[in-house]
mmCIF file of C-alpha atoms in Angstrom:
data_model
loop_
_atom_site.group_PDB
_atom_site.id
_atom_site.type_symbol
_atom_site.label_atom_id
_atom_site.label_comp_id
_atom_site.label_asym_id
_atom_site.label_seq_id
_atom_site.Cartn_x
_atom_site.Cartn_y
_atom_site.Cartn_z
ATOM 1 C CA UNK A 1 11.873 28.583 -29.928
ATOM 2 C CA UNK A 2 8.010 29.020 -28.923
ATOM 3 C CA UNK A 3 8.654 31.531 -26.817
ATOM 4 C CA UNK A 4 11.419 33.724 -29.110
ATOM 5 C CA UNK A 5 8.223 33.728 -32.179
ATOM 6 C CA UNK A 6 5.964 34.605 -29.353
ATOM 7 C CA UNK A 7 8.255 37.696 -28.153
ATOM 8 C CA UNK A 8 8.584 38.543 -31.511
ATOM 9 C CA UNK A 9 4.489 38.733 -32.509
ATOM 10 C CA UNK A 10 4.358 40.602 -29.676
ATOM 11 C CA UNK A 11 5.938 43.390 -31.290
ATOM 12 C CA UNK A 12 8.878 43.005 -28.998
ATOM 13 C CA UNK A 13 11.226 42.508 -31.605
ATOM 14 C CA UNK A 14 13.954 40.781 -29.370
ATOM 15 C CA UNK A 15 17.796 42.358 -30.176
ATOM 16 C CA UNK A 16 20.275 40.015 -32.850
ATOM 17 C CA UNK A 17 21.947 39.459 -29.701
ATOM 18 C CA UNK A 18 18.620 37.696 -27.878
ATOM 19 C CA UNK A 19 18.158 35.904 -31.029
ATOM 20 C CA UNK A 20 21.884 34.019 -31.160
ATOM 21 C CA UNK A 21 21.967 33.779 -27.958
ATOM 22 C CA UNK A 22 18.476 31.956 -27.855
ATOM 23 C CA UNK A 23 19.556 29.996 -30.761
ATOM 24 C CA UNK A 24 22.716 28.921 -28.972
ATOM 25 C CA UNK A 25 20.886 27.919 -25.875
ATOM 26 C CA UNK A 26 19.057 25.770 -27.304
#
């Protein structure tokens, strides 16, 4: 989860589909 928030202050703005699939994983 660390590294999704730090993707997304990045400015990265991962896709939905990063996002459920991240939340699935873990």
């Amino acid at each position: 989860v660390s590294h999704m928030i730090s993707e997304y202050r990045s400015g990265r703005t991962p896709n939905p589909d990063v996002l459920c699939n991240t939340r699935i994983k873990f």
